[in-house]
Coordinates of C-alpha atoms in Angstrom, one line a residue:
M1 CA 80.1 43.0 -66.6
K2 CA 79.4 40.0 -68.8
R3 CA 77.4 42.2 -71.2
T4 CA 80.3 44.7 -71.4
L5 CA 82.7 41.9 -72.1
R6 CA 80.4 40.5 -74.8
C7 CA 80.1 43.9 -76.5
L8 CA 83.9 44.4 -76.5
L9 CA 84.6 41.0 -77.9
A10 CA 81.9 41.3 -80.5
A11 CA 83.5 44.6 -81.6
A12 CA 86.9 43.0 -81.8
L13 CA 85.6 40.0 -83.7
L14 CA 83.8 42.1 -86.2
A15 CA 87.0 44.1 -86.7
L16 CA 88.8 40.9 -87.3
G17 CA 86.2 39.6 -89.7
A18 CA 85.7 36.5 -87.6
L19 CA 82.0 36.5 -86.7
P20 CA 80.2 33.8 -88.7
A21 CA 77.8 34.7 -91.4
A22 CA 74.1 34.5 -90.5
G23 CA 73.2 30.9 -89.9
G24 CA 76.8 29.9 -90.1
E25 CA 79.3 28.6 -87.5
P26 CA 83.0 29.4 -87.0
R27 CA 85.3 26.6 -88.0
S28 CA 86.9 26.6 -84.6
A29 CA 87.6 28.8 -81.6
L30 CA 90.7 30.0 -83.3
A31 CA 88.8 30.9 -86.4
A32 CA 86.3 32.6 -84.2
I33 CA 88.9 35.1 -83.0
G34 CA 90.2 35.7 -86.5
V35 CA 93.2 33.3 -86.9
E36 CA 93.7 32.1 -90.4
D37 CA 96.5 30.3 -92.2
I38 CA 98.0 33.5 -93.6
H39 CA 98.7 34.6 -90.0
L40 CA 101.0 31.6 -89.5
R41 CA 103.6 32.9 -92.0
P42 CA 106.3 35.3 -90.8
A43 CA 106.3 37.0 -94.2
F44 CA 102.8 38.2 -93.7
W45 CA 103.9 40.2 -90.6
V46 CA 107.2 41.4 -92.0
A47 CA 105.5 42.8 -95.1
R48 CA 103.3 44.9 -92.8
L49 CA 106.3 46.6 -91.2
A50 CA 107.2 50.2 -92.2
A51 CA 110.9 49.8 -91.5
P52 CA 111.5 46.0 -91.1
D53 CA 115.3 46.1 -91.3
Q54 CA 116.0 49.3 -89.3
V55 CA 118.6 48.5 -86.7
L56 CA 117.1 49.4 -83.3
M57 CA 120.2 48.8 -81.1
D58 CA 123.8 48.6 -82.0
S59 CA 126.3 46.3 -80.2
A60 CA 127.4 49.1 -77.8
A61 CA 123.8 49.8 -76.8
I62 CA 123.2 46.1 -76.3
A63 CA 126.3 45.7 -74.1
A64 CA 125.3 48.7 -72.0
Q65 CA 121.8 47.4 -71.5
N66 CA 123.0 44.0 -70.6
A67 CA 125.5 45.5 -68.1
E68 CA 122.7 47.5 -66.5
L69 CA 120.6 44.4 -66.3
F70 CA 123.2 42.6 -64.2
A71 CA 124.0 45.7 -62.2
R72 CA 120.4 46.6 -61.3
D73 CA 118.2 43.5 -61.5
S74 CA 118.5 41.3 -58.4
S75 CA 117.3 38.2 -60.2
M76 CA 120.6 38.2 -62.3
N77 CA 123.9 36.9 -61.0
D78 CA 127.2 38.3 -62.2
L79 CA 129.5 35.4 -61.5
S80 CA 132.6 37.4 -62.0
R81 CA 131.7 39.5 -59.0
L82 CA 131.0 36.7 -56.6
P83 CA 133.5 36.6 -53.7
A84 CA 136.4 34.2 -53.6
T85 CA 134.7 32.3 -50.8
L86 CA 131.0 31.6 -50.1
S87 CA 129.6 31.6 -46.6
R88 CA 127.3 28.9 -45.2
R89 CA 124.7 31.6 -44.6
A90 CA 124.7 32.8 -48.2
V91 CA 124.5 29.3 -49.7
A92 CA 121.8 28.0 -47.3
A93 CA 119.7 31.1 -47.9
R94 CA 119.6 30.4 -51.6
I95 CA 118.8 26.8 -51.2
E96 CA 116.1 27.3 -48.6
D97 CA 114.5 30.1 -50.7
L98 CA 114.1 27.7 -53.6
S99 CA 113.7 24.4 -52.0
A100 CA 111.2 25.1 -49.2
P101 CA 109.5 21.9 -47.9
P102 CA 106.4 21.2 -50.1
S103 CA 102.9 21.8 -48.6
G104 CA 99.7 20.4 -50.0
T105 CA 99.2 17.3 -52.0
L106 CA 101.4 16.6 -55.0
Y107 CA 100.8 13.8 -57.6
D108 CA 103.3 11.7 -59.5
A109 CA 103.2 11.1 -63.3
G110 CA 100.7 8.3 -62.8
G111 CA 98.3 10.5 -60.8
T112 CA 99.1 8.9 -57.5
P113 CA 99.6 11.2 -54.4
V114 CA 103.3 11.4 -53.5
E115 CA 103.8 10.1 -50.0
R116 CA 104.9 12.5 -47.3
A117 CA 107.9 10.3 -46.6
T118 CA 109.1 10.7 -50.2
L119 CA 108.9 14.5 -49.9
D120 CA 110.6 14.5 -46.6
A121 CA 113.5 12.5 -48.1
L122 CA 113.9 15.1 -50.8
V123 CA 114.1 17.8 -48.2
Q124 CA 116.8 15.8 -46.4
N125 CA 118.6 15.3 -49.7
R126 CA 119.3 19.1 -49.7
N127 CA 122.1 18.2 -47.3
L128 CA 122.1 21.5 -45.6
D129 CA 124.0 20.3 -42.5
A130 CA 127.0 19.6 -44.8
I131 CA 127.4 23.2 -46.0
P132 CA 130.7 24.3 -44.6
A133 CA 131.0 27.6 -42.7
R134 CA 133.0 28.9 -45.6
Q135 CA 134.1 27.4 -48.9
A136 CA 136.1 28.4 -51.9
T137 CA 134.0 29.6 -54.8
R138 CA 134.1 26.8 -57.5
F139 CA 133.3 27.3 -61.2
G140 CA 132.1 25.0 -63.9
L141 CA 130.6 24.9 -67.4
V142 CA 127.4 23.1 -68.4
V143 CA 128.3 20.4 -70.9
R144 CA 124.8 19.5 -72.2
R145 CA 121.3 20.8 -71.8
A146 CA 120.4 20.4 -68.1
A147 CA 117.2 20.7 -66.2
L148 CA 117.2 23.0 -63.2
R149 CA 115.2 21.5 -60.4
T150 CA 113.6 22.8 -57.2
F151 CA 114.9 19.8 -55.3
P152 CA 117.7 17.4 -56.0
T153 CA 115.5 14.8 -57.8
D154 CA 114.2 13.9 -61.2
L155 CA 110.8 13.0 -59.7
R156 CA 108.1 14.8 -61.6
V157 CA 105.2 16.1 -59.5
F158 CA 101.9 17.8 -60.4
R159 CA 99.1 19.6 -58.5
S160 CA 96.3 17.4 -59.8
P161 CA 96.0 13.8 -61.0
E162 CA 95.0 15.0 -64.4
D163 CA 98.0 17.3 -65.0
H164 CA 100.9 15.7 -66.8
D165 CA 102.7 18.8 -68.1
I166 CA 103.4 21.4 -65.4
D167 CA 106.0 19.6 -63.3
R168 CA 106.2 21.7 -60.1
F169 CA 109.8 20.6 -59.4
Q170 CA 111.0 21.9 -62.8
E171 CA 112.5 25.4 -62.7
S172 CA 114.3 26.0 -65.9
A173 CA 117.2 24.7 -68.0
L174 CA 120.8 25.5 -68.7
F175 CA 122.6 25.1 -72.1
P176 CA 126.0 23.9 -73.2
G177 CA 128.7 26.5 -72.3
T178 CA 126.7 28.2 -69.6
P179 CA 129.1 29.2 -66.7
V180 CA 128.0 28.3 -63.2
V181 CA 129.2 28.5 -59.6
I182 CA 129.1 25.2 -57.9
A183 CA 127.8 26.0 -54.4
H184 CA 126.7 22.7 -52.9
A185 CA 126.1 18.9 -53.4
S186 CA 123.2 16.8 -52.5
R187 CA 123.4 14.1 -49.8
D188 CA 123.2 11.3 -52.4
G189 CA 126.0 12.9 -54.5
R190 CA 124.0 13.0 -57.7
W191 CA 123.1 16.7 -57.7
L192 CA 124.8 20.1 -57.5
F193 CA 123.2 23.3 -56.4
V194 CA 124.5 25.8 -58.9
I195 CA 124.3 29.6 -59.4
A196 CA 124.0 30.5 -63.1
P197 CA 123.8 34.0 -64.6
R198 CA 120.0 34.0 -64.6
Y199 CA 119.0 31.4 -62.0
A200 CA 120.1 29.2 -59.0
A201 CA 118.8 25.7 -58.6
W202 CA 119.7 22.0 -58.6
V203 CA 121.2 20.3 -61.6
E204 CA 122.4 16.7 -62.2
K205 CA 126.1 16.5 -61.4
D206 CA 127.1 14.9 -64.7
R207 CA 125.8 17.9 -66.6
V208 CA 128.6 20.2 -65.2
A209 CA 132.4 20.0 -65.6
E210 CA 134.4 21.9 -62.9
G211 CA 137.2 24.1 -64.1
E212 CA 139.4 27.0 -63.1
R213 CA 137.6 30.4 -62.7
D214 CA 139.4 32.2 -65.5
T215 CA 138.9 29.3 -67.9
V216 CA 135.2 29.1 -67.2
L217 CA 134.5 32.8 -67.5
A218 CA 136.7 33.2 -70.6
Y219 CA 134.8 30.5 -72.5
G220 CA 131.8 32.8 -73.3
R221 CA 134.1 35.6 -74.5
K222 CA 136.2 33.6 -76.9
S223 CA 136.3 34.7 -80.5
P224 CA 135.6 33.9 -83.3
Y225 CA 132.3 32.2 -82.5
R226 CA 128.9 31.1 -83.9
I227 CA 125.5 32.1 -82.6
V228 CA 122.8 29.4 -82.8
T229 CA 119.9 31.1 -84.7
G230 CA 117.7 28.1 -85.2
G231 CA 115.1 26.6 -83.0
N232 CA 116.5 23.1 -83.1
V233 CA 120.2 22.7 -83.9
E234 CA 122.5 19.7 -83.2
T235 CA 126.2 18.9 -83.6
V236 CA 127.2 16.2 -86.0
F237 CA 126.9 12.6 -84.8
T238 CA 130.2 11.0 -83.9
P239 CA 130.8 7.6 -82.2
E240 CA 134.4 8.7 -81.5
R241 CA 133.4 11.4 -79.0
P242 CA 129.9 10.7 -77.6
A243 CA 130.0 13.7 -75.3
V244 CA 129.8 16.1 -78.3
S245 CA 127.7 13.9 -80.6
R246 CA 124.3 15.2 -81.6
L247 CA 124.5 17.8 -78.8
A248 CA 121.4 20.0 -78.6
L249 CA 122.2 23.7 -79.0
D250 CA 119.3 26.1 -78.2
M251 CA 118.7 29.4 -79.9
G252 CA 121.1 32.1 -78.8
V253 CA 123.8 29.7 -77.6
R254 CA 127.3 31.1 -78.4
I255 CA 130.0 28.6 -79.3
P256 CA 133.7 29.3 -80.0
V257 CA 135.0 28.4 -83.4
L258 CA 138.5 26.8 -83.9
E259 CA 139.3 29.0 -86.9
D260 CA 142.9 27.7 -87.2
W261 CA 141.9 24.0 -87.4
P262 CA 143.9 22.4 -90.2
A263 CA 141.7 22.2 -93.3
D264 CA 142.2 18.5 -94.0
E265 CA 142.5 17.2 -90.4
P266 CA 139.5 15.1 -89.4
V267 CA 137.4 16.1 -86.4
N268 CA 136.3 13.0 -84.5
G269 CA 136.7 10.9 -87.6
Q270 CA 135.1 13.2 -90.1
H271 CA 136.4 15.7 -92.6
P272 CA 135.4 19.2 -91.5
Y273 CA 134.8 21.0 -94.8
T274 CA 131.0 20.8 -94.5
A275 CA 130.9 22.1 -91.0
H276 CA 132.2 24.7 -88.6
V277 CA 134.8 23.3 -86.2
I278 CA 133.6 24.4 -82.8
E279 CA 135.0 24.0 -79.3
L280 CA 132.7 22.5 -76.6
P281 CA 133.1 21.8 -72.9
V282 CA 133.2 18.2 -71.9
R283 CA 133.3 16.4 -68.5
E284 CA 136.2 14.1 -67.9
T285 CA 135.8 11.0 -65.8
D286 CA 137.0 12.8 -62.7
G287 CA 134.5 15.6 -63.2
R288 CA 137.0 18.1 -64.5
L289 CA 136.5 20.4 -67.4
A290 CA 138.1 19.8 -70.8
L291 CA 137.5 21.5 -74.2
A292 CA 137.0 19.3 -77.2
P293 CA 136.4 20.0 -81.0
A294 CA 133.1 19.1 -82.6
L295 CA 131.3 19.8 -85.8
L296 CA 128.4 22.2 -86.3
P297 CA 126.9 21.6 -89.8
K298 CA 127.2 24.7 -92.1
V299 CA 123.6 24.0 -93.2
A300 CA 122.4 24.3 -89.6
D301 CA 121.0 27.7 -88.6
S302 CA 123.8 29.7 -87.1
A303 CA 125.5 33.0 -87.7
G304 CA 129.0 34.5 -87.3
D305 CA 127.6 37.1 -84.9
Y306 CA 124.4 38.0 -83.1
L307 CA 121.6 38.9 -85.4
P308 CA 120.9 42.6 -85.9
V309 CA 118.1 43.9 -83.6
T310 CA 115.4 44.7 -86.2
R311 CA 111.7 44.2 -86.2
A312 CA 112.0 41.7 -89.0
N313 CA 114.5 39.6 -87.1
V314 CA 112.2 39.7 -84.0
V315 CA 109.4 38.3 -86.1
R316 CA 111.4 35.7 -88.0
Q317 CA 113.1 34.4 -84.9
A318 CA 109.9 34.1 -82.9
F319 CA 108.2 32.2 -85.8
R320 CA 111.0 29.6 -85.8
F321 CA 109.3 28.2 -82.7
L322 CA 105.7 28.4 -84.0
G323 CA 103.9 25.1 -83.2
E324 CA 106.6 23.8 -80.8
R325 CA 105.1 22.0 -77.8
Y326 CA 104.8 24.1 -74.6
G327 CA 107.5 23.0 -72.2
W328 CA 107.1 24.3 -68.6
G329 CA 110.6 25.3 -67.3
H330 CA 112.1 24.1 -70.6
S331 CA 110.7 20.6 -70.3
Y332 CA 110.5 18.3 -73.3
G333 CA 113.6 19.9 -74.9
A334 CA 111.4 22.9 -75.5
R335 CA 110.6 26.1 -73.6
D336 CA 107.8 28.0 -71.8
C337 CA 106.5 31.6 -72.3
S338 CA 109.4 33.5 -70.7
G339 CA 112.0 31.1 -72.1
F340 CA 110.6 31.6 -75.6
V341 CA 110.9 35.4 -75.5
S342 CA 114.3 35.2 -73.8
E343 CA 115.7 33.0 -76.6
V344 CA 114.3 35.1 -79.4
Y345 CA 116.1 38.2 -77.9
R346 CA 119.2 36.2 -76.9
S347 CA 119.8 35.4 -80.6
M348 CA 120.3 39.1 -81.0
G349 CA 122.5 39.4 -78.0
V350 CA 119.9 40.9 -75.7
M351 CA 119.6 39.4 -72.2
L352 CA 116.4 39.0 -70.2
P353 CA 115.7 37.7 -66.7
R354 CA 114.5 34.1 -66.6
N355 CA 111.0 34.4 -65.1
T356 CA 108.0 36.6 -66.1
S357 CA 107.8 38.0 -62.5
D358 CA 111.2 39.5 -63.0
Q359 CA 111.0 40.3 -66.7
G360 CA 107.9 42.4 -66.3
V361 CA 109.3 44.7 -63.7
S362 CA 113.0 44.7 -64.4
P363 CA 114.7 48.1 -63.8
A364 CA 116.8 47.6 -66.9
F365 CA 113.9 48.1 -69.3
D366 CA 111.4 50.8 -70.3
K367 CA 108.0 49.7 -69.1
R368 CA 104.5 50.7 -68.3
L369 CA 103.1 49.2 -65.2
F370 CA 99.4 48.7 -64.5
D371 CA 97.4 48.2 -61.4
A372 CA 93.7 48.0 -60.4
A373 CA 93.3 51.8 -60.8
D374 CA 93.9 51.5 -64.6
S375 CA 90.7 51.3 -66.4
R376 CA 90.1 49.1 -69.4
A377 CA 89.9 52.2 -71.6
E378 CA 93.4 53.2 -70.4
R379 CA 94.7 49.8 -71.1
L380 CA 93.3 49.8 -74.6
V381 CA 95.0 53.1 -75.3
A382 CA 98.3 51.6 -74.2
L383 CA 97.8 48.5 -76.3
R384 CA 97.2 50.5 -79.5
S385 CA 100.6 52.1 -79.1
L386 CA 102.5 48.8 -79.1
D387 CA 105.3 48.0 -81.5
V388 CA 106.7 44.7 -82.7
G389 CA 108.8 43.0 -80.0
H390 CA 107.1 44.7 -77.0
L391 CA 106.3 42.2 -74.3
V392 CA 102.8 42.2 -72.6
Y393 CA 102.6 40.6 -69.1
I394 CA 99.7 39.1 -67.2
P395 CA 100.3 37.1 -64.0
G396 CA 102.4 34.1 -64.9
H397 CA 102.4 34.8 -68.7
V398 CA 104.2 36.9 -71.3
M399 CA 103.2 37.6 -74.9
M400 CA 105.3 39.2 -77.7
V401 CA 103.7 41.7 -80.0
V402 CA 104.1 40.6 -83.6
G403 CA 102.1 43.3 -85.4
T404 CA 98.6 44.6 -85.9
V405 CA 95.6 43.7 -88.0
D406 CA 93.1 46.5 -88.6
G407 CA 94.7 48.4 -85.7
E408 CA 94.3 45.6 -83.3
P409 CA 97.5 44.0 -81.7
W410 CA 98.4 40.4 -82.3
V411 CA 100.8 38.4 -80.2
I412 CA 103.0 35.3 -80.5
H413 CA 103.3 33.4 -77.3
D414 CA 104.1 30.0 -75.8
T415 CA 100.9 29.1 -74.1
T416 CA 98.9 26.3 -72.6
G417 CA 95.8 28.0 -74.0
F418 CA 93.3 30.8 -73.6
G419 CA 89.7 31.6 -72.9
H420 CA 87.2 32.8 -75.4
V421 CA 83.8 34.4 -74.9
A422 CA 81.5 34.1 -77.9
P423 CA 79.1 37.0 -78.7
D424 CA 76.3 35.0 -77.0
G425 CA 78.2 34.9 -73.8
T426 CA 79.4 31.3 -74.0
F427 CA 82.8 30.9 -72.4
T428 CA 85.2 28.3 -73.9
R429 CA 88.7 27.3 -72.8
V430 CA 90.9 26.6 -75.8
R431 CA 93.8 24.3 -75.1
L432 CA 96.8 25.1 -77.4
N433 CA 99.9 23.8 -75.5
G434 CA 102.4 25.3 -77.8
V435 CA 103.8 28.4 -79.5
S436 CA 100.8 30.1 -81.0
I437 CA 99.8 33.4 -82.7
T438 CA 96.5 35.1 -81.6
P439 CA 94.9 38.5 -81.5
L440 CA 95.4 40.0 -78.0
I441 CA 92.1 41.8 -77.2
A442 CA 89.9 38.7 -77.9
L443 CA 91.7 36.6 -75.2
A444 CA 89.7 36.1 -72.1
A445 CA 90.9 34.9 -68.7
N446 CA 87.4 33.9 -67.6
E447 CA 83.7 34.8 -68.3
T448 CA 84.1 38.3 -67.0
E449 CA 87.8 39.2 -67.5
L450 CA 89.9 39.8 -70.6
Y451 CA 93.6 39.3 -70.6
I452 CA 94.0 43.0 -70.8
D453 CA 92.1 43.4 -67.6
R454 CA 94.8 41.4 -65.9
M455 CA 97.7 43.1 -67.7
T456 CA 100.5 44.0 -65.2
S457 CA 103.0 45.6 -67.5
I458 CA 104.1 46.3 -71.0
V459 CA 107.9 46.1 -71.5
R460 CA 109.9 47.7 -74.3
V461 CA 113.0 45.5 -74.3
V462 CA 114.5 47.4 -77.2
P463 CA 114.5 51.2 -76.6
A464 CA 113.0 53.3 -79.4
P465 CA 115.7 54.8 -81.7
A466 CA 116.7 58.3 -80.6
K467 CA 115.3 59.8 -83.8
E468 CA 111.9 58.3 -83.1
A469 CA 109.5 59.8 -80.6
P470 CA 108.6 56.7 -78.5
P471 CA 104.9 56.0 -78.3
P472 CA 103.6 56.2 -74.7
L473 CA 103.5 52.9 -72.9

């Protein structure tokens, strides 16, 4: 098996022009698999596209696919269809499914084992006994970027003393303007268990403002609006209204615009002519929802509508994150592999489930599933039919196809790193810990397996245009 892997990698490296000259050494493990500075530029990949600006989905097709996603994918939550009251059984089931008592040893940020008494206290803080037999369904809007947690705690825990990145209590994040259903409160009163469109978990209470159902659900449908298209966008600083000052807005966030704001009326002490006057949710002192004006700089990356779904836009949006630090569950104000691809597509109005385990099998998308019966040769055939924007899944990871070089697929992905087997059989683990671009076939899981040997699915998020004959997946 090792010899077969070495032969395949050697062929891939030769095709990429990455093997060192006789007597020479590759500059690095990335150079050894063919990565050069030219590959770090989106223009390189856009220039290789036959139809970079061809619109692949119109707004009607996107709306229909998003509706199908919510209708058919059990990981999604259509808040508008939740009943007027929630039963104890339904709420407890969601909490217990997420917040099962931890087993095994966990370590804190200092590498010290977390005491069992501490973990037991977190389980008790779920406050399950206080869930009423039936409660009115309450709604709220997220007012600033909020971590979604496994338990009602900000304690960071890890599976080894050496790990300081993969916080096992971090699930995901919510962004300003996200609607939620408030289902429960922790025993200490600091946390809420919320159901969001793509996830259900614990969030700090002060990140959510409670409002009327219709107000909450209507916020995301208001028009006109701006779509955040940049990787790191903030509102203008203002001491007059700290709640909307330098507020982080992630890619794809939709914010209503107050188009009728008087031209010369200041917004929080500043003339608005250099900015868009937007409307943001804020949390009043009593926890209730209010809407407040804020300024989004016109020089910040945003658009008056979702970006057209084109191959060029997929590439350009993905490259906006190149080099960003990997953030498990959206830690560090960043994102992880599934969050990365979700936000790229969200800037074009296309929704994806939150986790790779759901994205890779979602009934809403065209896909090719793989199992142990699929040979490496069959997998290679499927890979060579990939198009820009296709998503490739292995257990726990997703990669986005960005193009090909000499017929070999390349991917952009938010990754902790990859394995590499040199032609002499030496295996090296390369730590990247960020959004990176790499060839796909050269990536190795271990000394005997390539990533493609572990491939579980290829997903075509954007269907091929009707006039195209879709390549087989």
